[in-house]
Backbone as ProteinMPNN parsed JSONL, in Angstrom:
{"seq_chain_A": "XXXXXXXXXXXXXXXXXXXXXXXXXXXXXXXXXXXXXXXXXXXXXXXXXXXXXXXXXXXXXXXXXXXXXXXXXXXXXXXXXXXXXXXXXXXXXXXXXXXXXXXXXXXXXXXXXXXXXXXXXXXXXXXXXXXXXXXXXXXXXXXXXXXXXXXXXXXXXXXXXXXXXXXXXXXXX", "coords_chain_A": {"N_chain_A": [[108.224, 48.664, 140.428], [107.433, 51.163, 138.199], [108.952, 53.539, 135.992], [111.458, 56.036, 137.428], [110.225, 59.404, 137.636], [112.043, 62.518, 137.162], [112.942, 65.801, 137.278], [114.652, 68.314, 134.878], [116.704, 70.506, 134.948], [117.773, 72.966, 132.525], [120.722, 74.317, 132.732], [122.324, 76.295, 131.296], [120.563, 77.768, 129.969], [118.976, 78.791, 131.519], [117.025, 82.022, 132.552], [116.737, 83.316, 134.712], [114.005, 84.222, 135.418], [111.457, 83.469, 136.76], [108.931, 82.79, 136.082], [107.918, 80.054, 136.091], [107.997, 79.315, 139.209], [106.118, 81.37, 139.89], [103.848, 80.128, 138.307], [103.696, 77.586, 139.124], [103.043, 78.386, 142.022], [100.788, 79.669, 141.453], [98.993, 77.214, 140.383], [99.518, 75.814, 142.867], [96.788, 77.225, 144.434], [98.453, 79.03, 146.023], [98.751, 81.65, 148.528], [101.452, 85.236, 147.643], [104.634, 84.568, 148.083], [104.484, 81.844, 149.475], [106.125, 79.574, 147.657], [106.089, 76.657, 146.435], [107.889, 75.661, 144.2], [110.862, 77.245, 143.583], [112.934, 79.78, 142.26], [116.005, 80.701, 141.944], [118.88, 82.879, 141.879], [121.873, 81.04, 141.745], [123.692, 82.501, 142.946], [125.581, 85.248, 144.509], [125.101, 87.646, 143.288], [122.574, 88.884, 141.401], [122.532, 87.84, 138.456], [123.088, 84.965, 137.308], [124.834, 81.67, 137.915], [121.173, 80.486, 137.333], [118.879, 79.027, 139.517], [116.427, 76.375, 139.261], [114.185, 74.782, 141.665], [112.072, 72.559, 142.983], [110.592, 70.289, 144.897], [112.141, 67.265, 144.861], [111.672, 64.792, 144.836], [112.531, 62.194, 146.071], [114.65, 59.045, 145.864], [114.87, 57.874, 148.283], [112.498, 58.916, 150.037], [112.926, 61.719, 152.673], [110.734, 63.097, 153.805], [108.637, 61.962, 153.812], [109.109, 59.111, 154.879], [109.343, 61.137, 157.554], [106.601, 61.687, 158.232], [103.593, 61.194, 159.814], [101.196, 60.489, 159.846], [100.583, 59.284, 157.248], [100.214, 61.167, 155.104], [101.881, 61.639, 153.102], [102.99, 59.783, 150.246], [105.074, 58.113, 148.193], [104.333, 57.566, 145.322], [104.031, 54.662, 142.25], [105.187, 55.703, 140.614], [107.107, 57.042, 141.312], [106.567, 59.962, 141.862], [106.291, 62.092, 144.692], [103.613, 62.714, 146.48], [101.219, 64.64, 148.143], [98.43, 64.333, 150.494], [96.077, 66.509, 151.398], [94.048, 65.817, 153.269], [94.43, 63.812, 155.008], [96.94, 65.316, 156.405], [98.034, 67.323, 158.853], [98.888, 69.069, 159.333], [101.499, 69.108, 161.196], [104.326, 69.626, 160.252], [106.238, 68.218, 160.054], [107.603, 66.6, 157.903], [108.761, 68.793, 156.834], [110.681, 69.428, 158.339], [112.076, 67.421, 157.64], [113.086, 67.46, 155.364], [116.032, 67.647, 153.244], [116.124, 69.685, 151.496], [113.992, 71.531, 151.894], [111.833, 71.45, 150.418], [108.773, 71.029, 151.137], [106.595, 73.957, 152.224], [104.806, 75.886, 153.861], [101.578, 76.469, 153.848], [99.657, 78.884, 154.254], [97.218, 79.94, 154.749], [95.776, 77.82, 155.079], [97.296, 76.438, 157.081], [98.323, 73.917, 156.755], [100.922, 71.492, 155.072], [102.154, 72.147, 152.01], [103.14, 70.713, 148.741], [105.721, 70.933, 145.776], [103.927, 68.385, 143.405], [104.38, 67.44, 141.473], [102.632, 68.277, 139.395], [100.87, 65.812, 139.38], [98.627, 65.055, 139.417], [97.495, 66.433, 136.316], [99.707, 65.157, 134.822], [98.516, 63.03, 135.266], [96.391, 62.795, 133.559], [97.681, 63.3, 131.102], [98.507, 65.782, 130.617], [101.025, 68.817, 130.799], [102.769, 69.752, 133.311], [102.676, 72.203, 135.285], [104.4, 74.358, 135.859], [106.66, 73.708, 133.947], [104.876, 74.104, 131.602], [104.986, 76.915, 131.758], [107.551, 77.837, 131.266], [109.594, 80.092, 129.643], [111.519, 79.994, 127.717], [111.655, 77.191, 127.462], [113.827, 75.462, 129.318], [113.315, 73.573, 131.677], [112.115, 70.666, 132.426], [110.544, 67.215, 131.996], [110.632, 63.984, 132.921], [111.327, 60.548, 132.505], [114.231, 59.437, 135.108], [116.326, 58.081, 133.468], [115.551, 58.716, 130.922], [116.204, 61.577, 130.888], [118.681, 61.659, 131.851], [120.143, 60.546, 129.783], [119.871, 62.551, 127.744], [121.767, 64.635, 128.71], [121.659, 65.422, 131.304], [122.999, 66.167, 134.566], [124.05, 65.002, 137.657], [124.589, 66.819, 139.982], [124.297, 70.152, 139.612], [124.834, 73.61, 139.2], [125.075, 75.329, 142.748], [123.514, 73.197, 143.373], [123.563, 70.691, 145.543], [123.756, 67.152, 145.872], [122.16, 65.081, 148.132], [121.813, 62.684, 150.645], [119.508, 61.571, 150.469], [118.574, 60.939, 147.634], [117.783, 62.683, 145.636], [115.765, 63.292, 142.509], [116.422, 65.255, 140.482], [117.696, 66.517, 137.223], [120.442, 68.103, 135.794], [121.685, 70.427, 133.212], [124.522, 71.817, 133.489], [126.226, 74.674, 133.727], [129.195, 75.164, 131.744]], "CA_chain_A": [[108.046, 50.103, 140.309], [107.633, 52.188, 136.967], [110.847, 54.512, 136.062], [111.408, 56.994, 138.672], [110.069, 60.224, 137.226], [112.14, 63.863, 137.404], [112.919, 67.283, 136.556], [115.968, 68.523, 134.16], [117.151, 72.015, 134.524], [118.993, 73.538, 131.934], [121.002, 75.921, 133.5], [123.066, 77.544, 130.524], [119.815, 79.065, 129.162], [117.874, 79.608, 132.299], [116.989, 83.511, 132.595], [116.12, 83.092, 135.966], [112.452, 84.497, 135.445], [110.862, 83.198, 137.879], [108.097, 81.872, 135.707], [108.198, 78.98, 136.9], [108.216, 79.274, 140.619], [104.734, 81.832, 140.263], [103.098, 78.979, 137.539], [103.733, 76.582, 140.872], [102.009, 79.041, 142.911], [99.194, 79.514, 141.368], [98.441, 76.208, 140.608], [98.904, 75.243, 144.013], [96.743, 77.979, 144.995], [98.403, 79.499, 147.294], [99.526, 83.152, 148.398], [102.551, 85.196, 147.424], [105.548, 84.541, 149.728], [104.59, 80.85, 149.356], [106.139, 78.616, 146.619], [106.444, 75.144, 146.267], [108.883, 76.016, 143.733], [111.668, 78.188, 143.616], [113.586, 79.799, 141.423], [116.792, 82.168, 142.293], [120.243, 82.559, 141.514], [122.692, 80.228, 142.816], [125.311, 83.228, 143.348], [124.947, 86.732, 145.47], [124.774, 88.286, 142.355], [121.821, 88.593, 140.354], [123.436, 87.763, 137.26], [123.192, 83.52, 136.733], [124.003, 80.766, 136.99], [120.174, 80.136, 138.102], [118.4, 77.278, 139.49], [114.942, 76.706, 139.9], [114.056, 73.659, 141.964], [110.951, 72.306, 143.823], [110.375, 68.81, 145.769], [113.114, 66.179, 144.039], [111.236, 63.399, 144.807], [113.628, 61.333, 145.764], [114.487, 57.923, 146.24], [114.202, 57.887, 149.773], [112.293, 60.859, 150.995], [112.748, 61.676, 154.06], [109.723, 63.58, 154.102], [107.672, 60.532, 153.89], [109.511, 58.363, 156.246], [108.616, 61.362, 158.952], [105.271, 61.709, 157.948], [103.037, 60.48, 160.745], [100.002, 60.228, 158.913], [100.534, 58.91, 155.615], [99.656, 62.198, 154.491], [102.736, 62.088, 151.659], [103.168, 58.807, 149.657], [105.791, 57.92, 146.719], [104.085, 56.899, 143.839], [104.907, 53.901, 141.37], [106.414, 56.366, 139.32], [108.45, 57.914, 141.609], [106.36, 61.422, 142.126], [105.701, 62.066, 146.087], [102.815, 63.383, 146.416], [100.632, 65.604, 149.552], [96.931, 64.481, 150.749], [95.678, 67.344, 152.552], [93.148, 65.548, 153.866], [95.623, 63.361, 155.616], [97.823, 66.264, 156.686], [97.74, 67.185, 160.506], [99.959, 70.211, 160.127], [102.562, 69.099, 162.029], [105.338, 70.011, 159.672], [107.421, 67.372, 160.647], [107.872, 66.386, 156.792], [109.57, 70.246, 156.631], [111.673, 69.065, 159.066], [113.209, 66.205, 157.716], [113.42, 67.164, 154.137], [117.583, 68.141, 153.266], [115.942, 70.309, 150.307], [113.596, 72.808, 152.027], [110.813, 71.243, 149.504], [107.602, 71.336, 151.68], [106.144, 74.9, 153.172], [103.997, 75.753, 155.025], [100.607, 77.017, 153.394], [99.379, 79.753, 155.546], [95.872, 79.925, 154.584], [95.347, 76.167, 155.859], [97.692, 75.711, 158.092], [98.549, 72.263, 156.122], [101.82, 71.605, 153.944], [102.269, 72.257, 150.634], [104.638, 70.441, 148.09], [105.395, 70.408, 144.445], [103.849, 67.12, 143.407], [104.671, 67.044, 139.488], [101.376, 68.386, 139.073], [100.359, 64.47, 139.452], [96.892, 64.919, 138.484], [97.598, 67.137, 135.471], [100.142, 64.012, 134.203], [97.404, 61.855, 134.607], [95.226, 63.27, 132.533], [98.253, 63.545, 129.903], [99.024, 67.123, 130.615], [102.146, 68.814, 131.666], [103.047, 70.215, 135.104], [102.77, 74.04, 135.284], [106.273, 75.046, 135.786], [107.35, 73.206, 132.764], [104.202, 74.643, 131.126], [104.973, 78.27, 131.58], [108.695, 78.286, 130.94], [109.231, 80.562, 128.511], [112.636, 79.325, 127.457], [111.918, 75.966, 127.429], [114.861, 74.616, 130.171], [112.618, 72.783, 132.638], [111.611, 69.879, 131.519], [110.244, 66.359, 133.306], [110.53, 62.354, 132.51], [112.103, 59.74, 133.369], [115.831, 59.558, 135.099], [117.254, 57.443, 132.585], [115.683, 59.974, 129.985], [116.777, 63.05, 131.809], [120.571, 61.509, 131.573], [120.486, 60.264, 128.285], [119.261, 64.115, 127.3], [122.918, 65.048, 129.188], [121.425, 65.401, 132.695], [124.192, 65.344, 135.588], [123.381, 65.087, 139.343], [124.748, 68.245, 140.283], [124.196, 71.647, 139.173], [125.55, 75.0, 139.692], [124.465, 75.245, 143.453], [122.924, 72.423, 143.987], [124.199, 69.073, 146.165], [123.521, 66.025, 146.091], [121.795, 64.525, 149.46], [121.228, 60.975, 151.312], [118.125, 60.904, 150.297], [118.449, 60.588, 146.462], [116.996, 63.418, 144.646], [115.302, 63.289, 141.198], [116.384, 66.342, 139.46], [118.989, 66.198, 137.041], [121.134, 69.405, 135.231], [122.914, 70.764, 132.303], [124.595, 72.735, 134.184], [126.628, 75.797, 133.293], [130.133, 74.64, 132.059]], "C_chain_A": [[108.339, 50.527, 138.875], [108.919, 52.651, 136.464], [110.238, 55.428, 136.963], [111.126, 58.283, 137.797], [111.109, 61.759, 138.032], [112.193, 65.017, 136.559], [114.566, 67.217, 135.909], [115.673, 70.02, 134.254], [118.238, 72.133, 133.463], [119.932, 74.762, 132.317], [121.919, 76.931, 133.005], [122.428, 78.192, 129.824], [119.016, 79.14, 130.29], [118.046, 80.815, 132.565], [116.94, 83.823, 133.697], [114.642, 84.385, 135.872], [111.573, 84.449, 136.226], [109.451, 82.426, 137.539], [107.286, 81.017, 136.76], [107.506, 78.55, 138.178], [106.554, 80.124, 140.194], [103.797, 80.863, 139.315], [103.072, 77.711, 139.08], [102.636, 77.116, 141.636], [100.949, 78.971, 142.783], [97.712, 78.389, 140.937], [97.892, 75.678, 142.088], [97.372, 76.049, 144.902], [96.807, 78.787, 146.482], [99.178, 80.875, 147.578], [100.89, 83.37, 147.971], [103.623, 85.187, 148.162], [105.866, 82.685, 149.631], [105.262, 80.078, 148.173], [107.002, 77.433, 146.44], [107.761, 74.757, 145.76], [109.895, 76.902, 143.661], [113.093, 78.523, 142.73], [114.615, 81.032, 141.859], [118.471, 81.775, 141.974], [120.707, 82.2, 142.83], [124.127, 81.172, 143.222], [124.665, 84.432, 143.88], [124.504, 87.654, 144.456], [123.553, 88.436, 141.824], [121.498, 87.666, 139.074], [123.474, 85.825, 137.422], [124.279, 82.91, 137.887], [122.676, 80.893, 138.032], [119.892, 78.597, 138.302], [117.072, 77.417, 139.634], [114.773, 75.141, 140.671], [112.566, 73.927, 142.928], [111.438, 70.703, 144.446], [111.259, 67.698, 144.497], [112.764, 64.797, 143.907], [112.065, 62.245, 144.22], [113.599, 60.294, 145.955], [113.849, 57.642, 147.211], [113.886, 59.126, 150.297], [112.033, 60.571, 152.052], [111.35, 62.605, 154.674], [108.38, 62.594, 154.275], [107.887, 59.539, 154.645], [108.776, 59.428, 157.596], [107.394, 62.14, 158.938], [104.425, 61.244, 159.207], [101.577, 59.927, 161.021], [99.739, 59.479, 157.701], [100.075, 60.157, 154.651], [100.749, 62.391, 152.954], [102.762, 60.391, 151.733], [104.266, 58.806, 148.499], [104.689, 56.923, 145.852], [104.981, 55.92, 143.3], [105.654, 54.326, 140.299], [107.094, 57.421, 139.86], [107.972, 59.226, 142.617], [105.732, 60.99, 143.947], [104.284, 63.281, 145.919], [102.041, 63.447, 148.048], [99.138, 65.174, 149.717], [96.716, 65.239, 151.808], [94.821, 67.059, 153.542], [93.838, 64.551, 155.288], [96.764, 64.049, 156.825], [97.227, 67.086, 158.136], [98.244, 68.544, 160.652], [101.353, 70.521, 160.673], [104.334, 69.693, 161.365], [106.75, 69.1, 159.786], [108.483, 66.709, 158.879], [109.042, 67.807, 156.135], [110.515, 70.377, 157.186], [112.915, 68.489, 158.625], [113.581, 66.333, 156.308], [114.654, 68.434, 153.86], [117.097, 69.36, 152.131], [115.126, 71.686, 150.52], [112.38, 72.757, 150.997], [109.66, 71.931, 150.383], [107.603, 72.769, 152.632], [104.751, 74.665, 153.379], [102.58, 77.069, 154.121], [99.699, 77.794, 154.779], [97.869, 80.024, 155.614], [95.173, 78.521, 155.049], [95.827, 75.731, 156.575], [98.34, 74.435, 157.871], [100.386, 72.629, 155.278], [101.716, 71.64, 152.771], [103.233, 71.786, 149.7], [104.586, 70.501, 146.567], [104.798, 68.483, 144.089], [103.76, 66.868, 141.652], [103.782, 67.593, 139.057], [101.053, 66.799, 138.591], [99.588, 64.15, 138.621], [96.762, 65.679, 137.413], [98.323, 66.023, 134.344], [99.405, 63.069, 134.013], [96.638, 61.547, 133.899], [96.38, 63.729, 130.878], [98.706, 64.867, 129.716], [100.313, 67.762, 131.669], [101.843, 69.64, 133.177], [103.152, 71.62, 134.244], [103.608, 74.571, 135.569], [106.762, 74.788, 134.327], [106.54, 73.947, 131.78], [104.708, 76.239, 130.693], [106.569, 78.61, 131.267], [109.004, 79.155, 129.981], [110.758, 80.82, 127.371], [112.814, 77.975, 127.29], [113.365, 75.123, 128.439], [114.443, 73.662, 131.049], [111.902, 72.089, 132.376], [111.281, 68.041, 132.56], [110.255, 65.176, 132.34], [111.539, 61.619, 133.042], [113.755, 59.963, 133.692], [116.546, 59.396, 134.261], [117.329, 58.173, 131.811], [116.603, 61.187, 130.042], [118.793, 63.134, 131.336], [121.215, 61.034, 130.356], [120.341, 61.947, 127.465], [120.858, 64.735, 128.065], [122.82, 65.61, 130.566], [122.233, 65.008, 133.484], [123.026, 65.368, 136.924], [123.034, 65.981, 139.891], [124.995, 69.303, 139.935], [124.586, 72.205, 139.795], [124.54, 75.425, 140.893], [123.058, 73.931, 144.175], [123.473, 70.95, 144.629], [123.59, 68.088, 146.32], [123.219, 65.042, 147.525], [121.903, 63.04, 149.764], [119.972, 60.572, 150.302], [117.687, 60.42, 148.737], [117.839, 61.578, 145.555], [116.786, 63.313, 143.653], [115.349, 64.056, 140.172], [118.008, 66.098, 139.096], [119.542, 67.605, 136.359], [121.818, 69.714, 134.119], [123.379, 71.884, 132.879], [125.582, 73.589, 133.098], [128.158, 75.307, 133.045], [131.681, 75.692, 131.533]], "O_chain_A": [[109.435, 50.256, 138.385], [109.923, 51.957, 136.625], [109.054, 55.62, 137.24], [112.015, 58.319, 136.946], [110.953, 62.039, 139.221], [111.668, 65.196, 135.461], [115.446, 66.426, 136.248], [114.702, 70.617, 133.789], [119.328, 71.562, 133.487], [119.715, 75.96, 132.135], [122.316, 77.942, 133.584], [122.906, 79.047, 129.079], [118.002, 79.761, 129.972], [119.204, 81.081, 132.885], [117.168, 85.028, 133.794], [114.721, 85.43, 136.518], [110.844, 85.42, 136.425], [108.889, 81.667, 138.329], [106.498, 81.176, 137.692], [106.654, 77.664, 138.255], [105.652, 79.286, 140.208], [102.66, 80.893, 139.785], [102.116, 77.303, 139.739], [101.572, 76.548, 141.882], [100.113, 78.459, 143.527], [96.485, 78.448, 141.008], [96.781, 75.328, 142.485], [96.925, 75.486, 145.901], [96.047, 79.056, 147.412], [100.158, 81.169, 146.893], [101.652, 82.414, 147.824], [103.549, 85.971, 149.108], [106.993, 82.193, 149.682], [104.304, 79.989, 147.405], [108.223, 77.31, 146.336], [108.571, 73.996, 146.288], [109.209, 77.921, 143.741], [114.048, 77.763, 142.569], [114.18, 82.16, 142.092], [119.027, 80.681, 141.881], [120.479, 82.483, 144.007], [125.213, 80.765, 143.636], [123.461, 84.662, 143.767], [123.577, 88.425, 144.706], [123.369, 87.222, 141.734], [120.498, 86.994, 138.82], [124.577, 85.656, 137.941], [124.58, 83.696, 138.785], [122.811, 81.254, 139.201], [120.273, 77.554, 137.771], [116.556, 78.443, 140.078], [115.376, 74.256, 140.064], [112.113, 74.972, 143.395], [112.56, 70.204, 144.35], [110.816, 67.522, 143.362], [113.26, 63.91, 143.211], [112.29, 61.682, 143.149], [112.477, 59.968, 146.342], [112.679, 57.267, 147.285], [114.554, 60.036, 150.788], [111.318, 59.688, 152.526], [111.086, 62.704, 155.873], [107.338, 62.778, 154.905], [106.917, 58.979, 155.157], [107.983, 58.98, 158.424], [107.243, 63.161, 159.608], [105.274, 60.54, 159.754], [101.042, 59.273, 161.917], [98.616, 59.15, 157.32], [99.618, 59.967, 153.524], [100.463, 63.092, 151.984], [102.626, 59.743, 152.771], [104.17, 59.816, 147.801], [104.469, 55.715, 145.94], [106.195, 55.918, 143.504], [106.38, 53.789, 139.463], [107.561, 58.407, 139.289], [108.525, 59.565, 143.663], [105.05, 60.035, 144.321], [104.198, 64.365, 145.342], [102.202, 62.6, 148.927], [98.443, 65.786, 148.906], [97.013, 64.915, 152.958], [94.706, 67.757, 154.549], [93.563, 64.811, 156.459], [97.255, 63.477, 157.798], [96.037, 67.353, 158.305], [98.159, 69.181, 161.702], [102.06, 71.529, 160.675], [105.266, 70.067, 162.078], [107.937, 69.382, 159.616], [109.691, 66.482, 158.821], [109.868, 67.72, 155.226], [111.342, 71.231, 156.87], [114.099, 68.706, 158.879], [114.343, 65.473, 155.864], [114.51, 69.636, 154.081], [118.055, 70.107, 151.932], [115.281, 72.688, 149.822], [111.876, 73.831, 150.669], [109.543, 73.156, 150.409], [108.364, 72.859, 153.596], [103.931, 73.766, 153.194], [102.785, 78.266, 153.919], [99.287, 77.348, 155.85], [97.402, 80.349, 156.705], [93.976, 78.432, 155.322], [95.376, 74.706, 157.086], [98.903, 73.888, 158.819], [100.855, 73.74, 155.029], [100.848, 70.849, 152.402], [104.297, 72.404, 149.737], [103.537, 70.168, 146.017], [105.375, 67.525, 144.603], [103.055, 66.134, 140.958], [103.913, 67.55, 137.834], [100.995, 66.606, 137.376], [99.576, 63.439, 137.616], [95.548, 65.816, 137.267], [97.824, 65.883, 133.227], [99.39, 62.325, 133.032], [96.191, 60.451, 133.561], [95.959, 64.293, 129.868], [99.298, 65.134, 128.67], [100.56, 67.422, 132.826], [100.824, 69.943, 133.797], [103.522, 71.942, 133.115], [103.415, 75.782, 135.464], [107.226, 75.701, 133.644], [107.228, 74.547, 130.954], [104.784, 76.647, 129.534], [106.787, 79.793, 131.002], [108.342, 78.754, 129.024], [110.888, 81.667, 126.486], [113.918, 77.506, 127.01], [113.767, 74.061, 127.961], [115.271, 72.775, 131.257], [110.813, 72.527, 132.004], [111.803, 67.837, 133.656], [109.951, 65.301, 131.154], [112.412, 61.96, 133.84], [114.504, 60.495, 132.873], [117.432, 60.21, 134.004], [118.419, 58.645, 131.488], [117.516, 61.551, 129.301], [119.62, 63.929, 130.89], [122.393, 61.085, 130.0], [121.01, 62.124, 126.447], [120.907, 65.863, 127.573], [123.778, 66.233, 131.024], [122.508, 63.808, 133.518], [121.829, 65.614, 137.071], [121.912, 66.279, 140.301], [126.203, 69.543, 139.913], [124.863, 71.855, 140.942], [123.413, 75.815, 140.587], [122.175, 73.93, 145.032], [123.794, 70.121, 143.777], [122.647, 68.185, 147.106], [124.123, 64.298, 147.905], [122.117, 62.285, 148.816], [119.689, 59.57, 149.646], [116.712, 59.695, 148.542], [117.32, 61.074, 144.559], [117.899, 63.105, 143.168], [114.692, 63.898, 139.143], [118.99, 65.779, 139.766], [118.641, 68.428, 136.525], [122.857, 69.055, 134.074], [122.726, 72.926, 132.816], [125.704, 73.281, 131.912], [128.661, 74.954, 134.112], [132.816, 75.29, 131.787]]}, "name": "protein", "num_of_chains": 1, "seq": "XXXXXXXXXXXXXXXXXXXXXXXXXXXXXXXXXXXXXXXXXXXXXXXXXXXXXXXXXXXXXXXXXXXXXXXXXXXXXXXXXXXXXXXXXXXXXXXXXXXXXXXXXXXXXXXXXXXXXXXXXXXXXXXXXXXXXXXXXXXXXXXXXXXXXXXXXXXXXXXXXXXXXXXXXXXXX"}
């Protein structure tokens, strides 16, 4: 296998904007209400620290173990990715994932997940969250990178699961 590809939040300059989370959307295209991604403060407040997170594509996703289709796959580089064509509906992948990644696209009836923008990397171009930041904090490559760049595990509001997640943090200190 490749290096495991993820995300790095910075989370002592994220604005919480939301960017982000509607650049997701409208890639995926899909209505508002829906997003793959999500971006909101990790406190009752308004006021920081924020997080933004989508699909962690993790070691072991459990969204792909209860798949029952093959409709989600891990990639050799890590990214899980969604064939709609594949995809039955069943939501059972929404079920099993500790993160709350995959919804539920209401215009198809199918799931929806961040998938790195896959096919946007393949072609050498970035993912559309990272794209539209307008702070630059959200940022994608490999783990090792990510933690050499001062990437921890766990961020302000976010825990660390079974399943291995792929996003790493500067969090707020």
């Amino acid at each position: 296998m490749s290096k495991q590809m993820g995300f790095l939040l910075d989370q002592k300059y994220c604005i919480g904007c939301q960017t982000c989370q509607h650049a997701c959307r409208v890639r995926h295209g899909v209505e508002p209400g829906t997003y793959p991604r999500k971006a909101t403060s990790s406190q009752v407040q308004v006021t920081g620290p924020f997080i933004s997170l989508a699909c962690n594509h993790c070691e072991n996703p459990a969204c792909v173990a209860a798949c029952p289709t093959t409709a989600l796959q891990k990639r050799e580089d890590g990214i899980v990715v969604h064939d709609p064509n594949q995809c039955i509906g069943c939501f059972m992948c929404k079920m099993a994932c500790p993160y709350d990644a995959p919804q539920i696209n209401e215009e198809t009836g199918l799931m929806v997940k961040c998938d790195m923008c896959a096919a946007r990397q393949d072609r050498g171009d970035t993912p559309a969250c990272v794209l539209a930041c307008p702070v630059k904090v959200l940022t994608i490559g490999t783990i090792e990178d990510l933690e050499q760049q001062g990437g921890v595990k766990e961020g302000v509001g976010f825990t660390v699961r079974e399943t291995g997640p792929n996003v790493r943090f500067i969090p707020i200190e």
